[in-house]
């Protein structure tokens, strides 16, 4: 039987509009198994779903870069790995110079920053309900104590995503991880920020074996998680490449596919 569940958010637990369906809420609230959201999102962007589902367990943000709990409306940060601040500034400058039309922003543990409100920022604000703080990059990134957990690039041009990815790969920076999330996002985190790292933290804490865990995902950045859990479940809206790692392909995120799997598979023993 499964003793802990891990779930991606965008494209998995959430609809395309960024909401948790009533069916997913009802099913998860009736679940007697701990569930951890494992997301590329920041803690503040994860909070509406955490509240809606009534989750009290340890949660994983920034693809494993920040592990936290939300207790009494406050964040308790348990484990973190950020990008070197000088390196983050250099990467942001390189992207902004070579691809001036793409949306570039970045996060510390509690806030989201950008130098301008463009189409990508507007899209993300609508999706997550969060508001970006506008300030020149050099002003924010010169603060000695500032920590960058994620650099986010948004473009709806698929060819441009590939070009940016190629440029970043050519920089050959060993200390960062570059992952594509969905079709329009590139996310840069510390090399140590992997969804599997967050899962290992919880496995160690709860003394669980991977075979006692299940994971839900839909995208490339979910592969470390799906390959780490005992029961990998992939959404019907995922690419075929992601579905190849699944033991079970559930319904799409628009059809409450997480709830469907929880209700269908005997490993979850819902009563």
XYZ file of C-alpha atoms in Angstrom:
271
model
C 0.000 0.000 0.000
C 1.070 3.564 -0.695
C 2.097 5.547 2.410
C 2.985 8.916 0.849
C 1.880 10.678 -2.339
C 3.781 13.335 -4.278
C 2.072 15.495 -6.888
C 3.121 18.107 -9.388
C 0.799 21.099 -9.655
C 0.618 22.808 -13.078
C -0.726 20.455 -15.725
C -1.326 17.791 -13.081
C -3.258 18.713 -9.948
C -4.322 22.100 -11.335
C -6.473 22.889 -14.348
C -5.075 24.964 -17.187
C -6.439 28.027 -15.381
C -4.449 27.187 -12.255
C -7.348 25.947 -10.101
C -7.902 22.775 -8.077
C -11.127 21.097 -9.189
C -13.850 20.382 -6.589
C -13.427 16.658 -7.367
C -9.710 16.774 -6.600
C -10.371 18.729 -3.402
C -13.021 16.322 -2.138
C -11.005 13.204 -2.975
C -7.763 14.451 -1.431
C -9.497 15.678 1.711
C -10.965 12.186 2.161
C -7.564 10.598 1.605
C -5.853 9.044 4.607
C -2.416 9.214 3.010
C -0.072 12.223 3.393
C 0.333 14.225 0.197
C 3.182 16.545 -0.714
C 2.974 19.015 -3.567
C 6.209 18.987 -5.563
C 6.278 22.048 -7.753
C 8.416 24.458 -9.720
C 6.273 27.148 -8.088
C 7.315 29.248 -5.121
C 5.801 28.656 -1.665
C 3.490 31.669 -2.011
C 2.242 30.422 -5.388
C 1.579 26.998 -3.850
C -0.333 28.398 -0.865
C -3.843 28.638 -2.421
C -3.770 24.925 -3.301
C -2.307 23.992 0.096
C -5.141 25.867 1.804
C -7.836 24.470 -0.488
C -6.675 20.902 0.175
C -6.060 21.404 3.880
C -2.493 20.092 3.644
C -0.262 20.151 6.721
C 2.574 17.956 5.457
C 6.024 19.022 4.270
C 5.881 20.631 0.802
C 8.478 21.004 -1.961
C 8.940 24.221 -3.969
C 11.293 25.322 -6.775
C 11.661 21.744 -8.086
C 13.250 20.703 -4.794
C 15.177 23.894 -4.113
C 13.118 24.786 -1.036
C 11.451 22.353 1.361
C 8.953 23.884 3.756
C 5.854 23.623 5.887
C 3.051 26.149 6.198
C 2.129 26.480 9.863
C -0.347 29.041 11.230
C -0.240 31.022 7.982
C 3.559 31.270 8.135
C 6.293 29.418 6.262
C 8.768 27.237 8.087
C 11.731 26.614 5.778
C 13.329 23.246 6.419
C 15.954 22.851 3.704
C 17.187 24.979 0.815
C 19.596 25.251 -2.097
C 19.854 28.502 -4.063
C 21.827 29.799 -7.043
C 25.018 31.758 -6.410
C 23.964 35.426 -6.517
C 26.742 36.610 -8.874
C 26.026 33.695 -11.203
C 22.291 34.448 -11.170
C 22.968 38.064 -12.124
C 25.217 36.943 -14.977
C 22.641 34.500 -16.337
C 19.819 37.039 -16.175
C 21.979 39.598 -17.969
C 22.923 37.119 -20.720
C 19.315 36.112 -21.367
C 18.046 39.688 -21.325
C 20.779 40.829 -23.729
C 20.478 37.981 -26.222
C 16.703 37.539 -26.057
C 15.255 40.972 -25.208
C 11.672 39.982 -26.076
C 11.365 37.046 -23.679
C 10.020 37.402 -20.152
C 12.689 37.021 -17.452
C 11.984 36.992 -13.722
C 13.337 35.397 -10.553
C 12.359 34.395 -7.022
C 13.689 34.466 -3.508
C 11.938 32.410 -0.810
C 8.982 34.779 -0.398
C 8.835 37.159 -3.386
C 8.884 37.310 -7.185
C 10.906 39.953 -9.049
C 11.061 41.352 -12.569
C 12.432 44.468 -14.229
C 9.265 45.043 -16.282
C 5.666 43.893 -16.588
C 5.468 42.152 -19.977
C 3.221 39.514 -21.555
C 4.868 36.651 -19.658
C 4.557 38.347 -16.286
C 0.915 39.194 -16.960
C 0.240 35.587 -17.955
C 1.910 34.224 -14.810
C 0.165 36.729 -12.552
C -3.199 35.646 -13.923
C -2.313 31.975 -13.563
C -0.982 32.092 -10.003
C -2.735 35.129 -8.522
C 0.639 36.486 -7.389
C 1.996 39.949 -8.144
C 5.563 40.501 -9.293
C 7.715 43.156 -7.661
C 9.173 45.492 -10.284
C 12.739 46.644 -9.758
C 15.920 46.868 -11.884
C 17.777 43.540 -11.790
C 21.078 45.140 -10.739
C 19.424 46.858 -7.780
C 17.917 43.655 -6.357
C 20.792 41.320 -7.170
C 23.424 43.521 -5.546
C 22.035 42.806 -2.099
C 24.563 40.575 -0.337
C 21.966 38.600 1.600
C 19.599 38.067 -1.357
C 18.986 34.458 -2.431
C 17.812 33.396 -5.895
C 15.957 30.088 -5.881
C 14.670 30.197 -9.438
C 15.137 32.148 -12.655
C 12.081 31.827 -14.900
C 11.950 32.438 -18.642
C 8.587 32.571 -20.398
C 8.068 32.640 -24.158
C 5.284 31.218 -26.281
C 7.695 30.780 -29.201
C 8.795 27.107 -29.190
C 11.830 27.792 -31.382
C 12.970 30.526 -28.990
C 12.762 28.144 -26.032
C 15.164 25.810 -27.845
C 17.562 28.640 -28.690
C 17.670 29.850 -25.080
C 18.192 26.310 -23.842
C 21.060 25.839 -26.308
C 22.690 29.116 -25.254
C 22.510 28.164 -21.586
C 23.908 24.698 -22.290
C 26.827 26.254 -24.159
C 27.695 28.270 -21.056
C 28.445 24.885 -19.452
C 27.612 25.958 -15.904
C 27.900 22.873 -13.722
C 26.128 24.364 -10.696
C 22.726 24.977 -12.314
C 19.849 22.857 -13.571
C 17.904 23.970 -16.658
C 14.494 22.369 -17.020
C 11.576 22.933 -19.334
C 8.176 23.047 -17.678
C 5.310 22.765 -20.126
C 5.764 24.273 -23.571
C 6.470 27.879 -22.614
C 8.725 27.864 -19.540
C 12.422 27.387 -18.896
C 13.341 27.286 -15.221
C 16.860 27.600 -13.858
C 17.612 26.403 -10.342
C 20.568 25.094 -8.398
C 21.842 21.756 -9.723
C 20.843 20.333 -6.337
C 17.213 21.433 -6.824
C 15.644 18.275 -8.216
C 12.195 16.953 -7.376
C 13.834 13.641 -6.457
C 15.939 15.466 -3.834
C 12.829 16.725 -2.101
C 11.355 13.260 -2.167
C 14.528 11.763 -0.681
C 14.337 14.302 2.156
C 10.851 13.079 3.051
C 11.717 9.399 2.570
C 14.550 9.783 5.066
C 12.438 11.781 7.514
C 9.526 9.327 7.423
C 11.679 6.186 7.041
C 9.904 5.124 3.873
C 10.994 3.027 0.917
C 10.384 4.381 -2.600
C 8.053 1.410 -3.218
C 5.722 2.896 -0.607
C 5.288 6.133 -2.563
C 3.364 7.330 -5.611
C 3.867 10.389 -7.787
C 1.731 12.352 -10.257
C 3.259 14.396 -13.080
C 2.981 15.571 -16.658
C 6.197 17.309 -17.748
C 9.958 16.993 -18.169
C 10.756 18.451 -14.764
C 8.618 15.689 -13.223
C 10.830 12.899 -14.553
C 13.222 12.853 -11.542
C 10.173 12.483 -9.286
C 8.424 9.884 -11.446
C 11.601 7.827 -11.674
C 12.089 7.967 -7.897
C 8.660 6.857 -6.633
C 7.358 3.305 -6.616
C 4.131 4.095 -8.470
C 4.589 6.755 -11.197
C 1.280 8.085 -12.534
C 1.192 10.362 -15.578
C -1.602 12.609 -16.787
C -3.349 11.971 -20.094
C -2.398 15.500 -21.207
C 1.333 14.699 -20.879
C 3.649 14.173 -23.830
C 4.159 10.574 -24.960
C 7.767 10.743 -23.782
C 6.594 11.356 -20.212
C 3.917 8.658 -20.438
C 6.615 6.069 -21.153
C 7.727 6.128 -17.504
C 4.186 5.635 -16.136
C 2.767 2.552 -14.504
C -0.647 4.149 -14.930
C -1.874 6.909 -17.234
C -4.808 8.690 -15.638
C -7.280 11.211 -17.018
C -6.169 14.735 -17.905
C -5.717 17.612 -15.478
C -8.942 19.130 -16.818
C -10.791 15.894 -15.925
C -9.560 15.656 -12.304
C -7.098 12.951 -13.270
C -5.442 12.917 -9.840
C -8.766 12.114 -8.165
C -9.561 9.503 -10.826
C -6.347 7.595 -10.102
C -6.817 7.860 -6.336
C -10.326 6.451 -6.703
C -9.380 3.763 -9.226
C -6.102 2.194 -8.077
C -6.306 -0.227 -5.136
C -2.906 0.950 -3.825
C -4.613 4.043 -2.377
C -7.295 2.090 -0.478
C -9.744 4.998 -0.332
C -12.763 4.172 1.806
